[in-house]
CSV table of C-alpha atoms in Angstrom, one decimal:
chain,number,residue,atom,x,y,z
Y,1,UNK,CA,-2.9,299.4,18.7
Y,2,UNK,CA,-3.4,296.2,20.4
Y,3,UNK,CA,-6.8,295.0,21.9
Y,4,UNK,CA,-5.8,295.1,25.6
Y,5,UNK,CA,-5.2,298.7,25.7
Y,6,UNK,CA,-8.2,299.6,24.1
Y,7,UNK,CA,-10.3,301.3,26.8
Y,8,UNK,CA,-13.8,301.0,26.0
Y,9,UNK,CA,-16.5,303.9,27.3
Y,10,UNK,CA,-17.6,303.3,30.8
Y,11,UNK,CA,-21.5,304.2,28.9
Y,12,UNK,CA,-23.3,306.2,26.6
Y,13,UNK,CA,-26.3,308.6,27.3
Y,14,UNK,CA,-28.3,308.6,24.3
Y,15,UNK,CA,-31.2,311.4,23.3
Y,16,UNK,CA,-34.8,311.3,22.4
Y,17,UNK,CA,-34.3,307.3,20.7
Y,18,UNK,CA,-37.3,306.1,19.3
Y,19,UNK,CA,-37.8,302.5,20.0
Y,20,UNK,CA,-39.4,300.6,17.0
Y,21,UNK,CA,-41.6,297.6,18.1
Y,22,UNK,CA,-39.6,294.1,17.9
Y,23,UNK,CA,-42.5,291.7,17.0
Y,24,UNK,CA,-46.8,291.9,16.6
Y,25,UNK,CA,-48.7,289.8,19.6
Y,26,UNK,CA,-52.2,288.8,18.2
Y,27,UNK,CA,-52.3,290.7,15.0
Y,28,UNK,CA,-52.4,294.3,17.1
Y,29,UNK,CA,-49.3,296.5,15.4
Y,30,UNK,CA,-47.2,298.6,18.6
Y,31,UNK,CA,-46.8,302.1,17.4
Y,32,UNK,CA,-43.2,303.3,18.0
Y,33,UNK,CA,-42.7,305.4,21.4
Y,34,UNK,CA,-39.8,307.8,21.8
Y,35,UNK,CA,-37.9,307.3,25.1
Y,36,UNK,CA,-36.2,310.1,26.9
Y,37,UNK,CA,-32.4,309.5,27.7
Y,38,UNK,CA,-31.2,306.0,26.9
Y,39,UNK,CA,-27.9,304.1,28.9
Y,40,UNK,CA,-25.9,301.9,27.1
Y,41,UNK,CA,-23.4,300.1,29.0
Y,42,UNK,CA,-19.5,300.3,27.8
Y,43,UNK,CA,-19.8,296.1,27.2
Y,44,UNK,CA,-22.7,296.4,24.4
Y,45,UNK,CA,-20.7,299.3,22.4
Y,46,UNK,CA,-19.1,297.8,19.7
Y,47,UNK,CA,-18.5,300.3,17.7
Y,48,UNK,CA,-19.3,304.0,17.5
Y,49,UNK,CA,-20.1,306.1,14.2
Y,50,UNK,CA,-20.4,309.4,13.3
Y,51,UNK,CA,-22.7,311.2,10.6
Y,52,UNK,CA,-21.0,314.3,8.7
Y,53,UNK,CA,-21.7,317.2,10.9
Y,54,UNK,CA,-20.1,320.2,8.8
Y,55,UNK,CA,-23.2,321.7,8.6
Y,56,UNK,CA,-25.0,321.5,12.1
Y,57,UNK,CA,-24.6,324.3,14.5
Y,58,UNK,CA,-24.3,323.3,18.2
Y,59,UNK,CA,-27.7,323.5,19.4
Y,60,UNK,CA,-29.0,320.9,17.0
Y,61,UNK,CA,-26.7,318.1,18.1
């Protein structure tokens, strides 16, 4: 399959992330915060992958 017909997702709604702090400003440690839905634009995807789901049921994806 060649690169140019590769359509990349418009975006992808993510669920209940937890962000991790980046850095610590004047010795004082961020705790991590969950967000609520998280956008990622198509552009920043570069790739996608998948744990084994065999034994999940619907309701905990």
């Amino acid at each position: 399959m060649s690169l140019e017909k590769y359509h990349y997702p418009r975006g992808l709604v993510q669920k209940a992330k937890i962000k991790y702090p980046q850095k610590c400003y004047n010795g004082v440690i961020e705790e991590p915060r969950v967000l609520g839905l998280v956008m990622v634009p198509g552009r920043h995807i570069v790739s996608i992958h998948l744990d084994d789901t065999t034994n999940c049921n619907r309701e905990t994806m």
